[in-house]
Short mmCIF file of C-alpha atoms in Angstrom, two decimals:
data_model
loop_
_atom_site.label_atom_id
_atom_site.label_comp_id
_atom_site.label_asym_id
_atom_site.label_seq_id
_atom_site.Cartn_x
_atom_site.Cartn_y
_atom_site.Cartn_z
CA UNK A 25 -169.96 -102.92 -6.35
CA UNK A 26 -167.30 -103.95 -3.68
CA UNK A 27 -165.59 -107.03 -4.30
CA UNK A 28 -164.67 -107.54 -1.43
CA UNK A 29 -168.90 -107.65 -0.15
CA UNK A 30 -169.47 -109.84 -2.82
CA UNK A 31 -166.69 -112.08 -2.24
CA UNK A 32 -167.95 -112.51 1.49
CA UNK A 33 -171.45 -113.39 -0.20
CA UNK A 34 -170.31 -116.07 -2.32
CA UNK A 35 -167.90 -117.53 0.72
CA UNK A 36 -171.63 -117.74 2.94
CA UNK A 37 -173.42 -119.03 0.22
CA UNK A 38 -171.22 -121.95 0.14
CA UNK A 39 -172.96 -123.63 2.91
CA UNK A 40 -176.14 -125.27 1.46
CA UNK A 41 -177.50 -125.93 5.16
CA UNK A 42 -178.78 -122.81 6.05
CA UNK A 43 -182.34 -121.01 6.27
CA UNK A 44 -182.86 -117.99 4.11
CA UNK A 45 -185.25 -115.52 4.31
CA UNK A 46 -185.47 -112.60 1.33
CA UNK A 47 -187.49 -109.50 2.26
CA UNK A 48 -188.08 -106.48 0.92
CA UNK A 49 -189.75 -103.02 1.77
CA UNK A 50 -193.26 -101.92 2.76
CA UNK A 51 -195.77 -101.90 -0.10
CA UNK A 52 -193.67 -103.54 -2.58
CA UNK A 53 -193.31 -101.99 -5.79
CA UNK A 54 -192.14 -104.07 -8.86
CA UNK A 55 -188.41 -103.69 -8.22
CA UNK A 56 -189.03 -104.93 -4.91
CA UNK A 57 -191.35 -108.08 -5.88
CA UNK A 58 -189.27 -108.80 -8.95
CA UNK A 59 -185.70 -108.62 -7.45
CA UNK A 60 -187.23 -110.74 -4.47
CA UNK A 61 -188.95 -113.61 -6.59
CA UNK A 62 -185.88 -113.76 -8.85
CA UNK A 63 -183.55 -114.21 -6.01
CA UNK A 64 -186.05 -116.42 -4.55
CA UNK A 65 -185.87 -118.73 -7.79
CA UNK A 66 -182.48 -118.81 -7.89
CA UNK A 67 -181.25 -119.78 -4.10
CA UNK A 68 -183.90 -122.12 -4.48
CA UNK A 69 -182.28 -123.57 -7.87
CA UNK A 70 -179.16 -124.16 -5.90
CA UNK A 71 -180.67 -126.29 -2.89
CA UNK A 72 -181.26 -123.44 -0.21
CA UNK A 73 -184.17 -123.84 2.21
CA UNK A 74 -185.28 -120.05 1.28
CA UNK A 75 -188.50 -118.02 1.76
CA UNK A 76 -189.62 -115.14 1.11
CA UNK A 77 -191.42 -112.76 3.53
CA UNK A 78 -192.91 -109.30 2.81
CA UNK A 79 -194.63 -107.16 4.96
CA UNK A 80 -197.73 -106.54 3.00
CA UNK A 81 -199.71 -107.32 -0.22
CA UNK A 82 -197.94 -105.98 -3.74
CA UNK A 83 -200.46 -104.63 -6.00
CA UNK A 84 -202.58 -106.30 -8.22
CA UNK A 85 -200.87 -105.59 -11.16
CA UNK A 86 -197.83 -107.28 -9.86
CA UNK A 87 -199.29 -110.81 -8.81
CA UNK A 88 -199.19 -112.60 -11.64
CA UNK A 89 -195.46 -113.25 -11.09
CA UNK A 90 -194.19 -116.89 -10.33
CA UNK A 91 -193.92 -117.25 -6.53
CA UNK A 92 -195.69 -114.76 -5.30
CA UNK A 93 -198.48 -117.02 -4.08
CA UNK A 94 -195.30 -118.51 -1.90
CA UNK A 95 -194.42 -115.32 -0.06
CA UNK A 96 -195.15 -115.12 3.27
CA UNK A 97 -197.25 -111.52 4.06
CA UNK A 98 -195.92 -110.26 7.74
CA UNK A 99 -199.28 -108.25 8.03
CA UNK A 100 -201.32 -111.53 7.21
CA UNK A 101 -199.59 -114.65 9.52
CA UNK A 102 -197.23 -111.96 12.13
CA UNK A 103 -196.68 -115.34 14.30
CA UNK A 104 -195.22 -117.39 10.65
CA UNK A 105 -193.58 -114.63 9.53
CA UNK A 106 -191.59 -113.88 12.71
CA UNK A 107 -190.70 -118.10 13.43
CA UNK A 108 -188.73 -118.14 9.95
CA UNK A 109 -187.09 -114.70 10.47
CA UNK A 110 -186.45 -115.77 14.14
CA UNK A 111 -185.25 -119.30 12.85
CA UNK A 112 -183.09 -117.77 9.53
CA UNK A 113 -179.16 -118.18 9.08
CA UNK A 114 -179.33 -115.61 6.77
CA UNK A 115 -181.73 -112.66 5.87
CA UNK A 116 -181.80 -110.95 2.45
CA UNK A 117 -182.65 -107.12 2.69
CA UNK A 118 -183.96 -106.02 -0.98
CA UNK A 119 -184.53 -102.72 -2.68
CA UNK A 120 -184.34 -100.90 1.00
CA UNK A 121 -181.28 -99.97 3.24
CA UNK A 122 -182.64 -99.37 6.63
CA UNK A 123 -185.35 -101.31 8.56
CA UNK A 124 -187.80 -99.30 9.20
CA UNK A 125 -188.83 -99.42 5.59
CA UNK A 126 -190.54 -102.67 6.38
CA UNK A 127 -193.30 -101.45 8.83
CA UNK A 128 -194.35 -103.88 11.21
CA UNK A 129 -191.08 -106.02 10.54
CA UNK A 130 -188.87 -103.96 11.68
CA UNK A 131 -188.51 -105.54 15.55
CA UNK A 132 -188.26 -109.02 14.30
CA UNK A 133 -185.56 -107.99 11.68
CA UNK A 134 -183.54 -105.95 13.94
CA UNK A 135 -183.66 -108.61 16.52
CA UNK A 136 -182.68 -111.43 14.35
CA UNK A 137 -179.13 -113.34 15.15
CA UNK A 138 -178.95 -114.44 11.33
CA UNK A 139 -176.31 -112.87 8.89
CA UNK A 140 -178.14 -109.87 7.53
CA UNK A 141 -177.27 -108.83 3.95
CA UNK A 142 -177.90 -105.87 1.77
CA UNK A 143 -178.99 -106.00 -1.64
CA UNK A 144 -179.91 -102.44 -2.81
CA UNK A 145 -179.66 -99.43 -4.97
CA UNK A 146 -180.24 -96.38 -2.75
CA UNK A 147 -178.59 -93.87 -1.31
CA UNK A 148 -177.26 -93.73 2.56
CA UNK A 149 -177.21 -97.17 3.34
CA UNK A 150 -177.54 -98.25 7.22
CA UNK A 151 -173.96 -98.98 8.25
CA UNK A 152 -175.43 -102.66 10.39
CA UNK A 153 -175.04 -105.11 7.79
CA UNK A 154 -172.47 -107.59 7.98
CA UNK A 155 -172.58 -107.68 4.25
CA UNK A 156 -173.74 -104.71 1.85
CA UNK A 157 -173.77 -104.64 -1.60
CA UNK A 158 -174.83 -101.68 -2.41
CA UNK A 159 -174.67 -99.60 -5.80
CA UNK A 160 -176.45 -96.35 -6.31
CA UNK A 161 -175.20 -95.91 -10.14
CA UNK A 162 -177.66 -98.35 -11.30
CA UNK A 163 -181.23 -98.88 -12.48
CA UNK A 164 -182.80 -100.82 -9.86
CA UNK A 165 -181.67 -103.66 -6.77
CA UNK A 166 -182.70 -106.09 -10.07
CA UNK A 167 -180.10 -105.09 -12.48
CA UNK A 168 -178.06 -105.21 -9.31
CA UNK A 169 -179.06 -108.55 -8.48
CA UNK A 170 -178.55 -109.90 -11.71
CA UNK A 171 -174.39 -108.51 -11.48
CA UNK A 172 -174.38 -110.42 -8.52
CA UNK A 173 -176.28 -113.65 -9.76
CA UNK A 174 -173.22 -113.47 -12.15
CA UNK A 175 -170.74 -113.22 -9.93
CA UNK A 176 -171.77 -116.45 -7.89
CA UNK A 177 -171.99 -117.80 -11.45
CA UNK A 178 -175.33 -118.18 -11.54
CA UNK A 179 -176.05 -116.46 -15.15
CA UNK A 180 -176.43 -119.82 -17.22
CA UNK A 181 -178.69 -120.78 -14.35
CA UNK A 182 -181.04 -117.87 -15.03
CA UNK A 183 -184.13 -118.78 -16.38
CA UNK A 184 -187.54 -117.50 -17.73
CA UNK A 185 -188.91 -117.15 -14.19
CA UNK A 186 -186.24 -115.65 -12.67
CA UNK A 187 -185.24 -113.18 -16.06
CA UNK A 188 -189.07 -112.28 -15.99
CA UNK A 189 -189.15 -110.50 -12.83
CA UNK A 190 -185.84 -109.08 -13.01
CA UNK A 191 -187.00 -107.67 -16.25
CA UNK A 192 -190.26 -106.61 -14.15
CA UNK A 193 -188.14 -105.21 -11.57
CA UNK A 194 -185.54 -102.81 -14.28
CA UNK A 195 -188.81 -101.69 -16.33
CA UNK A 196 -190.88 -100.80 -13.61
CA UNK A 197 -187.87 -98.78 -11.57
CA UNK A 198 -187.02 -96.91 -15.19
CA UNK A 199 -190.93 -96.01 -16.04
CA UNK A 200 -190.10 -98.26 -18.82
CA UNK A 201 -187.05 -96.65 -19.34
CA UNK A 202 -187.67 -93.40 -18.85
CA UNK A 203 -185.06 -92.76 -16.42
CA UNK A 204 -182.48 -93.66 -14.32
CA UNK A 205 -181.14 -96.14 -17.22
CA UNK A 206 -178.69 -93.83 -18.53
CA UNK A 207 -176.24 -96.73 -18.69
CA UNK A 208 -175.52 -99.40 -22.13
CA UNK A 209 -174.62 -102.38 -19.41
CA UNK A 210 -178.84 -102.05 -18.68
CA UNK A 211 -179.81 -102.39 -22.20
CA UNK A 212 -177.21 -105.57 -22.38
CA UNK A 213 -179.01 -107.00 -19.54
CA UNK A 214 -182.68 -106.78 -20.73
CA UNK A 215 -181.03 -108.42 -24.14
CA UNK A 216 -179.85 -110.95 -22.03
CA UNK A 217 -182.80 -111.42 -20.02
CA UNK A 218 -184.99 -111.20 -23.25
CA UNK A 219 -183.02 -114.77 -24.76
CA UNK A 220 -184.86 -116.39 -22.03
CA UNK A 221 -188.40 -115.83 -23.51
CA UNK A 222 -189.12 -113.20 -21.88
CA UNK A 223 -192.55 -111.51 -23.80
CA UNK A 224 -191.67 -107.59 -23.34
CA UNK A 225 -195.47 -107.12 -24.99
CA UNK A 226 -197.05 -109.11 -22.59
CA UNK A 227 -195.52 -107.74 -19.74
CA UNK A 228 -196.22 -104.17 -20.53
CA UNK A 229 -199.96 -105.26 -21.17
CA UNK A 230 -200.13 -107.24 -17.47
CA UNK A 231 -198.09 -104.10 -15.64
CA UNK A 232 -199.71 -100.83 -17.19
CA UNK A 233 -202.87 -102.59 -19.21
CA UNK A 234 -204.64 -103.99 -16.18
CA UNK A 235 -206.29 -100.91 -14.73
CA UNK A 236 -209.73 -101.19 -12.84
CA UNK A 237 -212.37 -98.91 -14.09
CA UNK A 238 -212.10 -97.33 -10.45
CA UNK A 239 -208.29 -96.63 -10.96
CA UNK A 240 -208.38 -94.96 -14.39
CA UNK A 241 -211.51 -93.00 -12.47
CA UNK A 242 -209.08 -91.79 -9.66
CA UNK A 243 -206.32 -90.93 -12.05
CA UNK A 244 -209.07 -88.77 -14.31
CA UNK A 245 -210.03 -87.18 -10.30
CA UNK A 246 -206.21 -86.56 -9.65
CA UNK A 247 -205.48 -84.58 -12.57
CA UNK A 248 -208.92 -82.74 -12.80
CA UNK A 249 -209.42 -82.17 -9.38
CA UNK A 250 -206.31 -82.33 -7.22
CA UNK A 251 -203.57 -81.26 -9.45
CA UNK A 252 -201.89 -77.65 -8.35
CA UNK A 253 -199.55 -76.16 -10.45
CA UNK A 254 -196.90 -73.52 -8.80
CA UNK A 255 -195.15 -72.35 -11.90
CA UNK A 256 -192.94 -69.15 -10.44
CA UNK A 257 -191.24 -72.36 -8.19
CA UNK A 258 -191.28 -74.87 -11.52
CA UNK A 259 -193.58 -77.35 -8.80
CA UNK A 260 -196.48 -79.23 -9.16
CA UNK A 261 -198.45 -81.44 -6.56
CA UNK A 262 -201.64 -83.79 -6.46
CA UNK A 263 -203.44 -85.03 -3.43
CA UNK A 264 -205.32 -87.35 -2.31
CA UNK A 265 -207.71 -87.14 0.98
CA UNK A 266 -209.35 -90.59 2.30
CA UNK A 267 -212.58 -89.52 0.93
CA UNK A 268 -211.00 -89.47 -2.50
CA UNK A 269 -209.29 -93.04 -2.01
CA UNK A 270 -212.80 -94.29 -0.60
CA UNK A 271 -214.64 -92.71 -3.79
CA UNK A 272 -212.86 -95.02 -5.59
CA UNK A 273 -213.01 -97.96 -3.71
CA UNK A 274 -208.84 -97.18 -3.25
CA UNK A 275 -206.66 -100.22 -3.57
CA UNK A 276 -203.21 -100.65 -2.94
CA UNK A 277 -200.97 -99.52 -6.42
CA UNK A 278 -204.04 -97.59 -7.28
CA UNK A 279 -201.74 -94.47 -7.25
CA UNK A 280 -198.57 -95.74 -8.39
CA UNK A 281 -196.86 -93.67 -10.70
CA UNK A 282 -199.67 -91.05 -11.14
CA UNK A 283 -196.92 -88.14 -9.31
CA UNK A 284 -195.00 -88.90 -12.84
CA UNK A 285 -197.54 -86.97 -14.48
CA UNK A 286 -197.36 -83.75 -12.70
CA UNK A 287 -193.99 -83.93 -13.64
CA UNK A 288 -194.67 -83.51 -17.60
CA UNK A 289 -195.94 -80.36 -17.43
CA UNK A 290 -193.62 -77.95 -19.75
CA UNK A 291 -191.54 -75.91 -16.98
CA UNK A 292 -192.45 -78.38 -13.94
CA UNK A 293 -188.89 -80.10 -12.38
CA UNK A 294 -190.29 -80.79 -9.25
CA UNK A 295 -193.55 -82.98 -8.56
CA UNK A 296 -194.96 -84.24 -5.51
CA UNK A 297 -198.24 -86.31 -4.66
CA UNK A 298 -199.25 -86.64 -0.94
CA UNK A 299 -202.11 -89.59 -0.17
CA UNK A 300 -203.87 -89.67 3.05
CA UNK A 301 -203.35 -92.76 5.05
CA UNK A 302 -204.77 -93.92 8.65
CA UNK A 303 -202.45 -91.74 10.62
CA UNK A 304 -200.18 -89.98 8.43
CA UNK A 305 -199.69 -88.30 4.74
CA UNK A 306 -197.58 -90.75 2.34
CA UNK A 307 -195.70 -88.69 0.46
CA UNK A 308 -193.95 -89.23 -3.15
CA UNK A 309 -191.17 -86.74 -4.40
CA UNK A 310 -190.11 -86.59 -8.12
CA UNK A 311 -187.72 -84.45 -9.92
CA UNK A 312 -185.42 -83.80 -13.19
CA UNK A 313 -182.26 -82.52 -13.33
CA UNK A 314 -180.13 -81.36 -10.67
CA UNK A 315 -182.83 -81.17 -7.81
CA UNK A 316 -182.33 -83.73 -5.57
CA UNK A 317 -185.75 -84.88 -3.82
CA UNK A 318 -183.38 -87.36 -1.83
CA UNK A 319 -182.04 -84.30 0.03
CA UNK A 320 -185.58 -82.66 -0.04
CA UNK A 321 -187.33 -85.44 1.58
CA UNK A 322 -184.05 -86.23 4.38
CA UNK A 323 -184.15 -82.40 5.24
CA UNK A 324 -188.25 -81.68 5.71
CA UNK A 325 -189.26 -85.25 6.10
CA UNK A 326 -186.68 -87.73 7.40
CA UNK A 327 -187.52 -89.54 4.41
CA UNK A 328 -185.29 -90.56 1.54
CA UNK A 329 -184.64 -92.51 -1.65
CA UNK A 330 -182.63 -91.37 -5.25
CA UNK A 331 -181.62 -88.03 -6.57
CA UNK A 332 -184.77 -87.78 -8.57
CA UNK A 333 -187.39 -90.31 -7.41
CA UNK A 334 -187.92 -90.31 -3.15
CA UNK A 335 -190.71 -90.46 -0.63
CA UNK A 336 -191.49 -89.85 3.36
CA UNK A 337 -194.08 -89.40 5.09
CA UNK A 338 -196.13 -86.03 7.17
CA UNK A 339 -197.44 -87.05 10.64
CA UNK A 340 -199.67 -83.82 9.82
CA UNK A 341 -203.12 -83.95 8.75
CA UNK A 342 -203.28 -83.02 5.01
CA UNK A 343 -204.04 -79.38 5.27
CA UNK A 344 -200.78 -78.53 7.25
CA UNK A 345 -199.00 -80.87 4.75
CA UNK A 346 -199.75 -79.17 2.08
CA UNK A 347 -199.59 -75.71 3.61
CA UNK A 348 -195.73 -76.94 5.05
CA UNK A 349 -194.85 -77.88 1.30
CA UNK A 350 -195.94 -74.83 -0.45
CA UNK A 351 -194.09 -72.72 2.08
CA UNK A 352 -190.42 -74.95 1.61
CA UNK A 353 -191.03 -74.84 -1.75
CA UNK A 354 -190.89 -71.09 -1.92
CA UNK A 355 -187.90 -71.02 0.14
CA UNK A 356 -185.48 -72.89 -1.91
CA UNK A 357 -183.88 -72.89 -5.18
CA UNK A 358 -185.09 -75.36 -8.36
#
């Protein structure tokens, strides 16, 4: 981290009379919600007028965190949502580095004449923030935000709401640490965070216990039905048309993580899954190793992320999606 950002943070956090709004990126995952809620908790520990607003729904897997029945949904109350951004001091960007990760926000953030901070883990941040704290060499924006709770010397302060969804937000972002948590200071942290009663066991039952029988039927579809294997490129993909999500009575997180399994198959180090939305093809990217699906998805898709976990999106129907794919992926080196 810079010091020099985070020294500028604690210098406009001194003023206790100021509006804060904390936002995060498009369908929220749990790095996103939990980084948000924590942060959330703890500006509102110290005395801040602070809200949060996201621009749609997290999944359902994810709403049992404290707060989140006190976020603000953009897609739900447009008119609220843009008075407090409108009216802000200072807004919070979380777990994304450009705007247009936030969908239907993006105008009212971009227009806004409060202080805009960054907050965020991933690569290539935008260069208009008139504070960025940004660290790629990390877990997640969580374990981020928790280095920076400490610096404002806020880590006596943390407590089990706030170490509960940064733990949410550094297990979720490692597929329970699976990856990208190559690093002893994360393991110190989730010690840390586990002295404040956190209940790992729970957790893990509430985030990957909770299925519908409709999800864990889509998931069975995905890999029986829409998994394609392209061994001579060491690539698989899965797909997902709107008659699929419909069959199973789709609903949002319904797919999260299931790309992650194309991934374990022996010789696979490069997995995508492509779901059909209303007017384009959502696309996640995963890889091991040296292939960087960052560069993959910036190059074909004007999309982005991390070295080994990205995503974008096709303005394509599916067909010419996947057709496009199969044809890059034969043209480059994994």
């Amino acid at each position: 981290m810079d010091i020099t950002e985070l020294k500028k943070l604690k210098q406009l956090l001194e003023d206790k009379n100021q509006n804060i709004i904390i936002t995060s990126h498009r369908n929220p995952d749990g790095d996103a919600l939990g980084s948000a809620l924590a942060f959330y908790e703890y500006l509102a520990q110290q005395g801040f007028n602070v809200n949060c607003v996201l621009p749609n729904y997290a999944p359902s897997f994810l709403t049992w965190l404290k707060g989140y029945d006190q976020i603000v949904i953009y897609d739900e109350t447009p008119e609220v949502a843009k008075k407090l951004i409108n009216e802000a001091s200072v807004v919070f960007s979380l777990d994304y580095n450009i705007y247009h990760r936030t969908g239907n926000m993006q105008t009212a953030l971009s227009n806004t004449k409060a202080k805009k901070v960054l907050i965020d883990h991933h690569l290539e941040p935008w260069q208009g923030f008139d504070i960025s704290i940004s660290k790629v060499d990390i877990s997640s924006t969580s374990e981020l935000l928790f280095d920076v709770i400490a610096f404002l010397g806020g880590k006596e302060q943390i407590n089990k709401t706030i170490a509960e969804a940064l733990y949410v937000g550094i297990v979720t972002d490692t597929g329970s640490f699976s990856y990208s948590c190559n690093y002893p200071g994360t393991y110190n942290k989730i010690a840390y965070l586990m002295e404040k009663e956190v209940d790992a066991e729970k957790i893990h039952q509430l985030l990957y216990a909770t299925f519908t029988e409709d999800r864990l039927r889509l998931l069975g579809h995905c890999l029986s039905e829409r998994l394609r294997v392209l061994p001579e490129h060491k690539t698989a993909y899965i797909f997902l048309s709107r008659e699929d999500l419909e069959r199973f009575n789709y609903q949002t997180g319904d797919n999260e993580g299931i790309v992650n399994y194309a991934l374990t198959i022996k010789g696979i180090e490069f997995a995508a899954m492509f779901t059909q939305r209303n007017n384009k093809v959502r696309i996640s990217f995963r890889s091991k190793g040296n292939f960087s699906v960052n560069e993959f998805a910036r190059t074909h898709y004007n999309g982005g992320g991390h070295k080994n976990a990205a995503g974008a999106d096709s303005f394509k129907n599916m067909d010419e999606t996947l057709k496009e794919f199969v044809e890059l992926v034969k043209n480059i080196k994994i």
